Amino acid sequence: MKLRVSSTQTTKQKFSSTLRGWLPILQANLDSLVETLEPFVQENPFISVKSGSETPDKHFEKKSFFSEVAKTSVSDTIEALTLDKKSLYQVLNEQVNPPLFPTEKSQQVAYEIIENINSEGYFEIAALSEIAKKLGIKVEEVEKIRQRFAYLEPLGIGALDLKETFLFQLQDLSLDNELYNMVEMLIINFETIESFSKEPLFHDALAIIKRFHNPPAIDFMEDEKEVIPDIFIYDLEGAIEVRLNDAYYPEVILDTEGLDENHSFVSQKIKDAKDLIDALEMRKATLYKIGLMIVEYQYDFFFGKAIKPMKLKDLADDLGRNPSTISRAIAGKYLSCSRGVIPLKQFFATALEEDISNSAIKEYMIELVKNESKIKPLSDIKLLELIEGKFNIKMVRRTITKYRQQFNIASSSERKKLYTLKF
């Protein structure tokens, strides 16, 4: 067997300062890439964007090799939205303007916050200090801007957790003071909500809470549909070939005919246009390299064997990139091969043991929660015990907590309250 590539591509080792601010281009799904480019087009009178082919390669049957995992994972089932509907991130970016964000600085912070909102609509708390360090400001300043997200659509977006997203949504309601205070009290004391059941306004307040959205980006989470892969893997008589879905990429067209390219405004816009084109090429080169490395690490998989756990950090080190950048590069992206259409994330399960990937651990955890007692949900400690017994391994509780949060599964106490609300 031999590995054959369709073309030679090189990857820049580091983002330029300009491209670092355009990570949404790397993060965007292939079918939402044109919409992601739209803000750049609006700011540059000399460029236009031509959509790529709307008929992706039909060489492979559009089946999901990991359909069962996709059905249970909130994060992995947030696929491309319909072509006539804006993405969550586009909706948020369009709202970053006065009066909520009146200064360039406040807008810059807001854009950074949006980049760290996950697909369920929650803000990653660890990013507060990262954003502050990156922009050279205090954490308190970042948090002050984040609090303004309470006034953005969808309601509750940018909250840290269930309680805060409900509090954000509460601010949008016009209620009399007594009812407002009761709803707020129930949210804040969600763990002991039953203790307020005899309060006069309890049922009215509970009815309002039931109308709140959770997760806040739920309206952007659609059922599975046919997805557009970024990468194609072909087996051509024993030789594996890696190709990008080039036909689907948009084309940036630069038109400067009749203009004085030495004029400062024109020359700057030309530079911006070339940077945008470079950003698209960098996106291609990064994903192409990822495809090559997947084939290198997972060669046997493409001939019928199981996936071997890969470390995201190893790939990041090899590409000379930050793991968070690679994580964005693979999020919501797919690879098409003879075994189906597979999320790139499935190839990067960190091994807990030599033959046990965290994908198996997560699947088992989800199954446990799915079948748990609605009266006495499983705590993280109990989940840990059951998982250790099942796989004969040693883990720590915080790992279970991390996995649970990745799948937007509430804590045992919160699940108990949610079960109570549901039934």
PDB file of N, CA, C and O in Angstrom, residues 77-146:
ATOM      1  N   THR A  77     -24.436  16.835  17.120  1.00  0.00           N
ATOM      2  CA  THR A  77     -25.578  16.845  16.217  1.00  0.00           C
ATOM      3  C   THR A  77     -25.927  18.240  15.744  1.00  0.00           C
ATOM      4  O   THR A  77     -26.891  18.437  15.034  1.00  0.00           O
ATOM      5  N   ILE A  78     -25.146  19.243  16.127  1.00  0.00           N
ATOM      6  CA  ILE A  78     -25.397  20.601  15.648  1.00  0.00           C
ATOM      7  C   ILE A  78     -24.691  20.742  14.311  1.00  0.00           C
ATOM      8  O   ILE A  78     -23.563  21.169  14.229  1.00  0.00           O
ATOM      9  N   GLU A  79     -25.364  20.298  13.269  1.00  0.00           N
ATOM     10  CA  GLU A  79     -24.750  20.296  11.955  1.00  0.00           C
ATOM     11  C   GLU A  79     -25.087  21.589  11.224  1.00  0.00           C
ATOM     12  O   GLU A  79     -25.573  22.549  11.807  1.00  0.00           O
ATOM     13  N   ALA A  80     -24.847  21.592   9.934  1.00  0.00           N
ATOM     14  CA  ALA A  80     -25.093  22.796   9.136  1.00  0.00           C
ATOM     15  C   ALA A  80     -26.561  23.175   9.166  1.00  0.00           C
ATOM     16  O   ALA A  80     -27.436  22.326   9.151  1.00  0.00           O
ATOM     17  N   LEU A  81     -26.828  24.485   9.205  1.00  0.00           N
ATOM     18  CA  LEU A  81     -28.200  24.959   9.163  1.00  0.00           C
ATOM     19  C   LEU A  81     -28.666  24.992   7.714  1.00  0.00           C
ATOM     20  O   LEU A  81     -27.896  24.830   6.780  1.00  0.00           O
ATOM     21  N   THR A  82     -29.968  25.178   7.515  1.00  0.00           N
ATOM     22  CA  THR A  82     -30.465  25.255   6.155  1.00  0.00           C
ATOM     23  C   THR A  82     -29.828  26.453   5.457  1.00  0.00           C
ATOM     24  O   THR A  82     -29.462  27.425   6.096  1.00  0.00           O
ATOM     25  N   LEU A  83     -29.733  26.383   4.133  1.00  0.00           N
ATOM     26  CA  LEU A  83     -28.984  27.391   3.397  1.00  0.00           C
ATOM     27  C   LEU A  83     -29.596  28.779   3.502  1.00  0.00           C
ATOM     28  O   LEU A  83     -28.906  29.772   3.307  1.00  0.00           O
ATOM     29  N   ASP A  84     -30.908  28.875   3.807  1.00  0.00           N
ATOM     30  CA  ASP A  84     -31.534  30.183   3.872  1.00  0.00           C
ATOM     31  C   ASP A  84     -31.642  30.693   5.308  1.00  0.00           C
ATOM     32  O   ASP A  84     -32.328  31.665   5.564  1.00  0.00           O
ATOM     33  N   LYS A  85     -30.953  30.061   6.222  1.00  0.00           N
ATOM     34  CA  LYS A  85     -31.016  30.468   7.621  1.00  0.00           C
ATOM     35  C   LYS A  85     -29.622  30.831   8.111  1.00  0.00           C
ATOM     36  O   LYS A  85     -28.654  30.119   7.870  1.00  0.00           O
ATOM     37  N   LYS A  86     -29.540  31.945   8.817  1.00  0.00           N
ATOM     38  CA  LYS A  86     -28.247  32.398   9.315  1.00  0.00           C
ATOM     39  C   LYS A  86     -27.763  31.506  10.450  1.00  0.00           C
ATOM     40  O   LYS A  86     -28.550  30.969  11.215  1.00  0.00           O
ATOM     41  N   SER A  87     -26.448  31.390  10.567  1.00  0.00           N
ATOM     42  CA  SER A  87     -25.871  30.613  11.659  1.00  0.00           C
ATOM     43  C   SER A  87     -25.946  31.404  12.952  1.00  0.00           C
ATOM     44  O   SER A  87     -26.134  32.626  12.959  1.00  0.00           O
ATOM     45  N   LEU A  88     -25.783  30.704  14.068  1.00  0.00           N
ATOM     46  CA  LEU A  88     -25.789  31.347  15.381  1.00  0.00           C
ATOM     47  C   LEU A  88     -24.744  32.451  15.440  1.00  0.00           C
ATOM     48  O   LEU A  88     -25.019  33.565  15.911  1.00  0.00           O
ATOM     49  N   TYR A  89     -23.541  32.159  14.951  1.00  0.00           N
ATOM     50  CA  TYR A  89     -22.445  33.104  15.070  1.00  0.00           C
ATOM     51  C   TYR A  89     -22.636  34.320  14.165  1.00  0.00           C
ATOM     52  O   TYR A  89     -22.228  35.428  14.504  1.00  0.00           O
ATOM     53  N   GLN A  90     -23.279  34.123  13.027  1.00  0.00           N
ATOM     54  CA  GLN A  90     -23.571  35.254  12.165  1.00  0.00           C
ATOM     55  C   GLN A  90     -24.607  36.165  12.825  1.00  0.00           C
ATOM     56  O   GLN A  90     -24.478  37.398  12.795  1.00  0.00           O
ATOM     57  N   VAL A  91     -25.631  35.560  13.439  1.00  0.00           N
ATOM     58  CA  VAL A  91     -26.658  36.339  14.134  1.00  0.00           C
ATOM     59  C   VAL A  91     -26.032  37.160  15.257  1.00  0.00           C
ATOM     60  O   VAL A  91     -26.360  38.342  15.454  1.00  0.00           O
ATOM     61  N   LEU A  92     -25.112  36.552  15.993  1.00  0.00           N
ATOM     62  CA  LEU A  92     -24.476  37.261  17.103  1.00  0.00           C
ATOM     63  C   LEU A  92     -23.576  38.385  16.603  1.00  0.00           C
ATOM     64  O   LEU A  92     -23.595  39.501  17.135  1.00  0.00           O
ATOM     65  N   ASN A  93     -22.774  38.106  15.592  1.00  0.00           N
ATOM     66  CA  ASN A  93     -21.860  39.127  15.059  1.00  0.00           C
ATOM     67  C   ASN A  93     -22.613  40.353  14.546  1.00  0.00           C
ATOM     68  O   ASN A  93     -22.138  41.482  14.672  1.00  0.00           O
ATOM     69  N   GLU A  94     -23.801  40.134  13.983  1.00  0.00           N
ATOM     70  CA  GLU A  94     -24.576  41.242  13.441  1.00  0.00           C
ATOM     71  C   GLU A  94     -25.116  42.164  14.536  1.00  0.00           C
ATOM     72  O   GLU A  94     -25.511  43.293  14.265  1.00  0.00           O
ATOM     73  N   GLN A  95     -25.131  41.677  15.778  1.00  0.00           N
ATOM     74  CA  GLN A  95     -25.659  42.481  16.879  1.00  0.00           C
ATOM     75  C   GLN A  95     -24.574  43.247  17.637  1.00  0.00           C
ATOM     76  O   GLN A  95     -24.868  43.975  18.588  1.00  0.00           O
ATOM     77  N   VAL A  96     -23.327  43.068  17.215  1.00  0.00           N
ATOM     78  CA  VAL A  96     -22.232  43.769  17.888  1.00  0.00           C
ATOM     79  C   VAL A  96     -22.120  45.175  17.301  1.00  0.00           C
ATOM     80  O   VAL A  96     -21.353  45.440  16.378  1.00  0.00           O
ATOM     81  N   ASN A  97     -22.903  46.065  17.829  1.00  0.00           N
ATOM     82  CA  ASN A  97     -22.913  47.456  17.380  1.00  0.00           C
ATOM     83  C   ASN A  97     -23.523  48.329  18.477  1.00  0.00           C
ATOM     84  O   ASN A  97     -24.054  47.812  19.459  1.00  0.00           O
ATOM     85  N   PRO A  98     -23.434  49.662  18.340  1.00  0.00           N
ATOM     86  CA  PRO A  98     -24.035  50.550  19.343  1.00  0.00           C
ATOM     87  C   PRO A  98     -25.550  50.316  19.395  1.00  0.00           C
ATOM     88  O   PRO A  98     -26.146  49.889  18.405  1.00  0.00           O
ATOM     89  N   PRO A  99     -26.197  50.592  20.539  1.00  0.00           N
ATOM     90  CA  PRO A  99     -25.620  51.206  21.751  1.00  0.00           C
ATOM     91  C   PRO A  99     -25.003  50.222  22.747  1.00  0.00           C
ATOM     92  O   PRO A  99     -24.322  50.641  23.657  1.00  0.00           O
ATOM     93  N   LEU A 100     -25.251  48.903  22.575  1.00  0.00           N
ATOM     94  CA  LEU A 100     -24.696  47.947  23.537  1.00  0.00           C
ATOM     95  C   LEU A 100     -23.178  47.927  23.503  1.00  0.00           C
ATOM     96  O   LEU A 100     -22.518  47.785  24.537  1.00  0.00           O
ATOM     97  N   PHE A 101     -22.618  48.047  22.303  1.00  0.00           N
ATOM     98  CA  PHE A 101     -21.165  47.996  22.141  1.00  0.00           C
ATOM     99  C   PHE A 101     -20.737  49.252  21.378  1.00  0.00           C
ATOM    100  O   PHE A 101     -20.490  49.209  20.168  1.00  0.00           O
ATOM    101  N   PRO A 102     -20.638  50.378  22.064  1.00  0.00           N
ATOM    102  CA  PRO A 102     -20.443  51.672  21.401  1.00  0.00           C
ATOM    103  C   PRO A 102     -19.030  51.957  20.925  1.00  0.00           C
ATOM    104  O   PRO A 102     -18.827  52.757  20.029  1.00  0.00           O
ATOM    105  N   THR A 103     -18.034  51.301  21.519  1.00  0.00           N
ATOM    106  CA  THR A 103     -16.644  51.599  21.176  1.00  0.00           C
ATOM    107  C   THR A 103     -16.002  50.445  20.430  1.00  0.00           C
ATOM    108  O   THR A 103     -16.467  49.304  20.481  1.00  0.00           O
ATOM    109  N   GLU A 104     -14.921  50.763  19.747  1.00  0.00           N
ATOM    110  CA  GLU A 104     -14.179  49.714  19.030  1.00  0.00           C
ATOM    111  C   GLU A 104     -13.665  48.655  19.999  1.00  0.00           C
ATOM    112  O   GLU A 104     -13.666  47.460  19.694  1.00  0.00           O
ATOM    113  N   LYS A 105     -13.245  49.099  21.186  1.00  0.00           N
ATOM    114  CA  LYS A 105     -12.736  48.174  22.193  1.00  0.00           C
ATOM    115  C   LYS A 105     -13.824  47.225  22.660  1.00  0.00           C
ATOM    116  O   LYS A 105     -13.604  46.009  22.756  1.00  0.00           O
ATOM    117  N   SER A 106     -15.006  47.758  22.966  1.00  0.00           N
ATOM    118  CA  SER A 106     -16.095  46.909  23.438  1.00  0.00           C
ATOM    119  C   SER A 106     -16.525  45.921  22.360  1.00  0.00           C
ATOM    120  O   SER A 106     -16.868  44.769  22.656  1.00  0.00           O
ATOM    121  N   GLN A 107     -16.472  46.345  21.106  1.00  0.00           N
ATOM    122  CA  GLN A 107     -16.831  45.455  20.001  1.00  0.00           C
ATOM    123  C   GLN A 107     -15.795  44.346  19.835  1.00  0.00           C
ATOM    124  O   GLN A 107     -16.131  43.186  19.574  1.00  0.00           O
ATOM    125  N   GLN A 108     -14.528  44.699  20.010  1.00  0.00           N
ATOM    126  CA  GLN A 108     -13.464  43.704  19.905  1.00  0.00           C
ATOM    127  C   GLN A 108     -13.626  42.637  20.975  1.00  0.00           C
ATOM    128  O   GLN A 108     -13.487  41.433  20.708  1.00  0.00           O
ATOM    129  N   VAL A 109     -13.934  43.071  22.205  1.00  0.00           N
ATOM    130  CA  VAL A 109     -14.163  42.126  23.301  1.00  0.00           C
ATOM    131  C   VAL A 109     -15.365  41.243  22.988  1.00  0.00           C
ATOM    132  O   VAL A 109     -15.339  40.029  23.204  1.00  0.00           O
ATOM    133  N   ALA A 110     -16.426  41.853  22.459  1.00  0.00           N
ATOM    134  CA  ALA A 110     -17.647  41.097  22.141  1.00  0.00           C
ATOM    135  C   ALA A 110     -17.375  40.014  21.103  1.00  0.00           C
ATOM    136  O   ALA A 110     -17.861  38.886  21.230  1.00  0.00           O
ATOM    137  N   TYR A 111     -16.590  40.342  20.081  1.00  0.00           N
ATOM    138  CA  TYR A 111     -16.259  39.342  19.061  1.00  0.00           C
ATOM    139  C   TYR A 111     -15.464  38.179  19.663  1.00  0.00           C
ATOM    140  O   TYR A 111     -15.664  37.009  19.300  1.00  0.00           O
ATOM    141  N   GLU A 112     -14.561  38.492  20.576  1.00  0.00           N
ATOM    142  CA  GLU A 112     -13.786  37.440  21.243  1.00  0.00           C
ATOM    143  C   GLU A 112     -14.706  36.557  22.079  1.00  0.00           C
ATOM    144  O   GLU A 112     -14.537  35.327  22.126  1.00  0.00           O
ATOM    145  N   ILE A 113     -15.665  37.168  22.748  1.00  0.00           N
ATOM    146  CA  ILE A 113     -16.619  36.401  23.557  1.00  0.00           C
ATOM    147  C   ILE A 113     -17.416  35.457  22.659  1.00  0.00           C
ATOM    148  O   ILE A 113     -17.610  34.279  22.989  1.00  0.00           O
ATOM    149  N   ILE A 114     -17.859  35.960  21.510  1.00  0.00           N
ATOM    150  CA  ILE A 114     -18.638  35.134  20.583  1.00  0.00           C
ATOM    151  C   ILE A 114     -17.843  33.917  20.131  1.00  0.00           C
ATOM    152  O   ILE A 114     -18.379  32.803  20.018  1.00  0.00           O
ATOM    153  N   GLU A 115     -16.533  34.100  19.905  1.00  0.00           N
ATOM    154  CA  GLU A 115     -15.694  32.980  19.474  1.00  0.00           C
ATOM    155  C   GLU A 115     -15.589  31.898  20.542  1.00  0.00           C
ATOM    156  O   GLU A 115     -15.227  30.757  20.244  1.00  0.00           O
ATOM    157  N   ASN A 116     -15.903  32.259  21.788  1.00  0.00           N
ATOM    158  CA  ASN A 116     -15.798  31.295  22.879  1.00  0.00           C
ATOM    159  C   ASN A 116     -17.158  30.876  23.417  1.00  0.00           C
ATOM    160  O   ASN A 116     -17.265  30.373  24.532  1.00  0.00           O
ATOM    161  N   ILE A 117     -18.202  31.103  22.629  1.00  0.00           N
ATOM    162  CA  ILE A 117     -19.528  30.576  22.946  1.00  0.00           C
ATOM    163  C   ILE A 117     -19.673  29.243  22.228  1.00  0.00           C
ATOM    164  O   ILE A 117     -19.452  29.150  21.027  1.00  0.00           O
ATOM    165  N   ASN A 118     -20.015  28.200  22.976  1.00  0.00           N
ATOM    166  CA  ASN A 118     -20.092  26.884  22.349  1.00  0.00           C
ATOM    167  C   ASN A 118     -21.393  26.716  21.574  1.00  0.00           C
ATOM    168  O   ASN A 118     -22.251  27.604  21.568  1.00  0.00           O
ATOM    169  N   SER A 119     -21.534  25.598  20.908  1.00  0.00           N
ATOM    170  CA  SER A 119     -22.663  25.400  20.006  1.00  0.00           C
ATOM    171  C   SER A 119     -24.000  25.323  20.721  1.00  0.00           C
ATOM    172  O   SER A 119     -25.043  25.463  20.093  1.00  0.00           O
ATOM    173  N   GLU A 120     -23.985  25.109  22.048  1.00  0.00           N
ATOM    174  CA  GLU A 120     -25.237  25.134  22.800  1.00  0.00           C
ATOM    175  C   GLU A 120     -25.608  26.551  23.224  1.00  0.00           C
ATOM    176  O   GLU A 120     -26.711  26.786  23.714  1.00  0.00           O
ATOM    177  N   GLY A 121     -24.675  27.491  23.058  1.00  0.00           N
ATOM    178  CA  GLY A 121     -24.958  28.876  23.398  1.00  0.00           C
ATOM    179  C   GLY A 121     -24.365  29.341  24.705  1.00  0.00           C
ATOM    180  O   GLY A 121     -24.584  30.488  25.116  1.00  0.00           O
ATOM    181  N   TYR A 122     -23.603  28.477  25.374  1.00  0.00           N
ATOM    182  CA  TYR A 122     -22.990  28.840  26.649  1.00  0.00           C
ATOM    183  C   TYR A 122     -21.567  29.363  26.437  1.00  0.00           C
ATOM    184  O   TYR A 122     -20.847  28.911  25.542  1.00  0.00           O
ATOM    185  N   PHE A 123     -21.173  30.295  27.288  1.00  0.00           N
ATOM    186  CA  PHE A 123     -19.823  30.843  27.241  1.00  0.00           C
ATOM    187  C   PHE A 123     -18.888  29.986  28.080  1.00  0.00           C
ATOM    188  O   PHE A 123     -19.232  29.569  29.191  1.00  0.00           O
ATOM    189  N   GLU A 124     -17.691  29.721  27.541  1.00  0.00           N
ATOM    190  CA  GLU A 124     -16.700  28.919  28.251  1.00  0.00           C
ATOM    191  C   GLU A 124     -15.985  29.809  29.264  1.00  0.00           C
ATOM    192  O   GLU A 124     -15.230  30.705  28.894  1.00  0.00           O
ATOM    193  N   ILE A 125     -16.207  29.570  30.555  1.00  0.00           N
ATOM    194  CA  ILE A 125     -15.720  30.445  31.627  1.00  0.00           C
ATOM    195  C   ILE A 125     -14.213  30.627  31.593  1.00  0.00           C
ATOM    196  O   ILE A 125     -13.681  31.700  31.893  1.00  0.00           O
ATOM    197  N   ALA A 126     -13.485  29.569  31.191  1.00  0.00           N
ATOM    198  CA  ALA A 126     -12.021  29.653  31.179  1.00  0.00           C
ATOM    199  C   ALA A 126     -11.513  30.694  30.195  1.00  0.00           C
ATOM    200  O   ALA A 126     -10.382  31.173  30.309  1.00  0.00           O
ATOM    201  N   ALA A 127     -12.364  31.063  29.246  1.00  0.00           N
ATOM    202  CA  ALA A 127     -11.938  32.020  28.222  1.00  0.00           C
ATOM    203  C   ALA A 127     -11.878  33.454  28.742  1.00  0.00           C
ATOM    204  O   ALA A 127     -11.284  34.313  28.091  1.00  0.00           O
ATOM    205  N   LEU A 128     -12.467  33.739  29.887  1.00  0.00           N
ATOM    206  CA  LEU A 128     -12.437  35.096  30.423  1.00  0.00           C
ATOM    207  C   LEU A 128     -11.004  35.601  30.562  1.00  0.00           C
ATOM    208  O   LEU A 128     -10.654  36.676  30.084  1.00  0.00           O
ATOM    209  N   SER A 129     -10.183  34.814  31.254  1.00  0.00           N
ATOM    210  CA  SER A 129      -8.799  35.229  31.467  1.00  0.00           C
ATOM    211  C   SER A 129      -8.003  35.203  30.171  1.00  0.00           C
ATOM    212  O   SER A 129      -7.115  36.039  29.954  1.00  0.00           O
ATOM    213  N   GLU A 130      -8.333  34.265  29.272  1.00  0.00           N
ATOM    214  CA  GLU A 130      -7.620  34.182  27.992  1.00  0.00           C
ATOM    215  C   GLU A 130      -7.879  35.435  27.147  1.00  0.00           C
ATOM    216  O   GLU A 130      -6.963  35.986  26.535  1.00  0.00           O
ATOM    217  N   ILE A 131      -9.135  35.868  27.121  1.00  0.00           N
ATOM    218  CA  ILE A 131      -9.484  37.060  26.354  1.00  0.00           C
ATOM    219  C   ILE A 131      -8.817  38.296  26.957  1.00  0.00           C
ATOM    220  O   ILE A 131      -8.269  39.144  26.245  1.00  0.00           O
ATOM    221  N   ALA A 132      -8.866  38.378  28.294  1.00  0.00           N
ATOM    222  CA  ALA A 132      -8.252  39.529  28.971  1.00  0.00           C
ATOM    223  C   ALA A 132      -6.763  39.609  28.670  1.00  0.00           C
ATOM    224  O   ALA A 132      -6.224  40.689  28.381  1.00  0.00           O
ATOM    225  N   LYS A 133      -6.086  38.470  28.709  1.00  0.00           N
ATOM    226  CA  LYS A 133      -4.649  38.428  28.443  1.00  0.00           C
ATOM    227  C   LYS A 133      -4.359  38.791  26.990  1.00  0.00           C
ATOM    228  O   LYS A 133      -3.420  39.555  26.703  1.00  0.00           O
ATOM    229  N   LYS A 134      -5.164  38.269  26.085  1.00  0.00           N
ATOM    230  CA  LYS A 134      -4.952  38.520  24.661  1.00  0.00           C
ATOM    231  C   LYS A 134      -5.113  39.986  24.319  1.00  0.00           C
ATOM    232  O   LYS A 134      -4.341  40.548  23.516  1.00  0.00           O
ATOM    233  N   LEU A 135      -6.108  40.648  24.932  1.00  0.00           N
ATOM    234  CA  LEU A 135      -6.396  42.041  24.612  1.00  0.00           C
ATOM    235  C   LEU A 135      -5.720  43.023  25.552  1.00  0.00           C
ATOM    236  O   LEU A 135      -5.825  44.242  25.365  1.00  0.00           O
ATOM    237  N   GLY A 136      -5.026  42.496  26.574  1.00  0.00           N
ATOM    238  CA  GLY A 136      -4.317  43.369  27.509  1.00  0.00           C
ATOM    239  C   GLY A 136      -5.236  44.198  28.386  1.00  0.00           C
ATOM    240  O   GLY A 136      -4.961  45.369  28.647  1.00  0.00           O
ATOM    241  N   ILE A 137      -6.343  43.576  28.807  1.00  0.00           N
ATOM    242  CA  ILE A 137      -7.287  44.277  29.675  1.00  0.00           C
ATOM    243  C   ILE A 137      -7.575  43.421  30.902  1.00  0.00           C
ATOM    244  O   ILE A 137      -7.106  42.288  31.010  1.00  0.00           O
ATOM    245  N   LYS A 138      -8.359  43.960  31.828  1.00  0.00           N
ATOM    246  CA  LYS A 138      -8.693  43.232  33.038  1.00  0.00           C
ATOM    247  C   LYS A 138      -9.844  42.252  32.780  1.00  0.00           C
ATOM    248  O   LYS A 138     -10.703  42.490  31.935  1.00  0.00           O
ATOM    249  N   VAL A 139      -9.834  41.168  33.569  1.00  0.00           N
ATOM    250  CA  VAL A 139     -10.904  40.170  33.459  1.00  0.00           C
ATOM    251  C   VAL A 139     -12.260  40.822  33.722  1.00  0.00           C
ATOM    252  O   VAL A 139     -13.264  40.493  33.081  1.00  0.00           O
ATOM    253  N   GLU A 140     -12.277  41.758  34.666  1.00  0.00           N
ATOM    254  CA  GLU A 140     -13.530  42.440  35.017  1.00  0.00           C
ATOM    255  C   GLU A 140     -14.115  43.193  33.814  1.00  0.00           C
ATOM    256  O   GLU A 140     -15.349  43.274  33.663  1.00  0.00           O
ATOM    257  N   GLU A 141     -13.255  43.717  32.961  1.00  0.00           N
ATOM    258  CA  GLU A 141     -13.729  44.434  31.780  1.00  0.00           C
ATOM    259  C   GLU A 141     -14.388  43.464  30.792  1.00  0.00           C
ATOM    260  O   GLU A 141     -15.405  43.786  30.173  1.00  0.00           O
ATOM    261  N   VAL A 142     -13.791  42.276  30.636  1.00  0.00           N
ATOM    262  CA  VAL A 142     -14.369  41.262  29.751  1.00  0.00           C
ATOM    263  C   VAL A 142     -15.728  40.818  30.292  1.00  0.00           C
ATOM    264  O   VAL A 142     -16.713  40.710  29.549  1.00  0.00           O
ATOM    265  N   GLU A 143     -15.792  40.588  31.600  1.00  0.00           N
ATOM    266  CA  GLU A 143     -17.041  40.135  32.217  1.00  0.00           C
ATOM    267  C   GLU A 143     -18.125  41.201  32.077  1.00  0.00           C
ATOM    268  O   GLU A 143     -19.313  40.874  31.863  1.00  0.00           O
ATOM    269  N   LYS A 144     -17.757  42.454  32.176  1.00  0.00           N
ATOM    270  CA  LYS A 144     -18.726  43.548  32.035  1.00  0.00           C
ATOM    271  C   LYS A 144     -19.361  43.523  30.648  1.00  0.00           C
ATOM    272  O   LYS A 144     -20.577  43.713  30.503  1.00  0.00           O
ATOM    273  N   ILE A 145     -18.542  43.275  29.628  1.00  0.00           N
ATOM    274  CA  ILE A 145     -19.062  43.191  28.265  1.00  0.00           C
ATOM    275  C   ILE A 145     -19.931  41.943  28.104  1.00  0.00           C
ATOM    276  O   ILE A 145     -20.980  41.972  27.446  1.00  0.00           O
ATOM    277  N   ARG A 146     -19.499  40.836  28.710  1.00  0.00           N
ATOM    278  CA  ARG A 146     -20.277  39.595  28.594  1.00  0.00           C
ATOM    279  C   ARG A 146     -21.685  39.761  29.157  1.00  0.00           C
ATOM    280  O   ARG A 146     -22.660  39.208  28.624  1.00  0.00           O
TER     281      ARG A 146
END
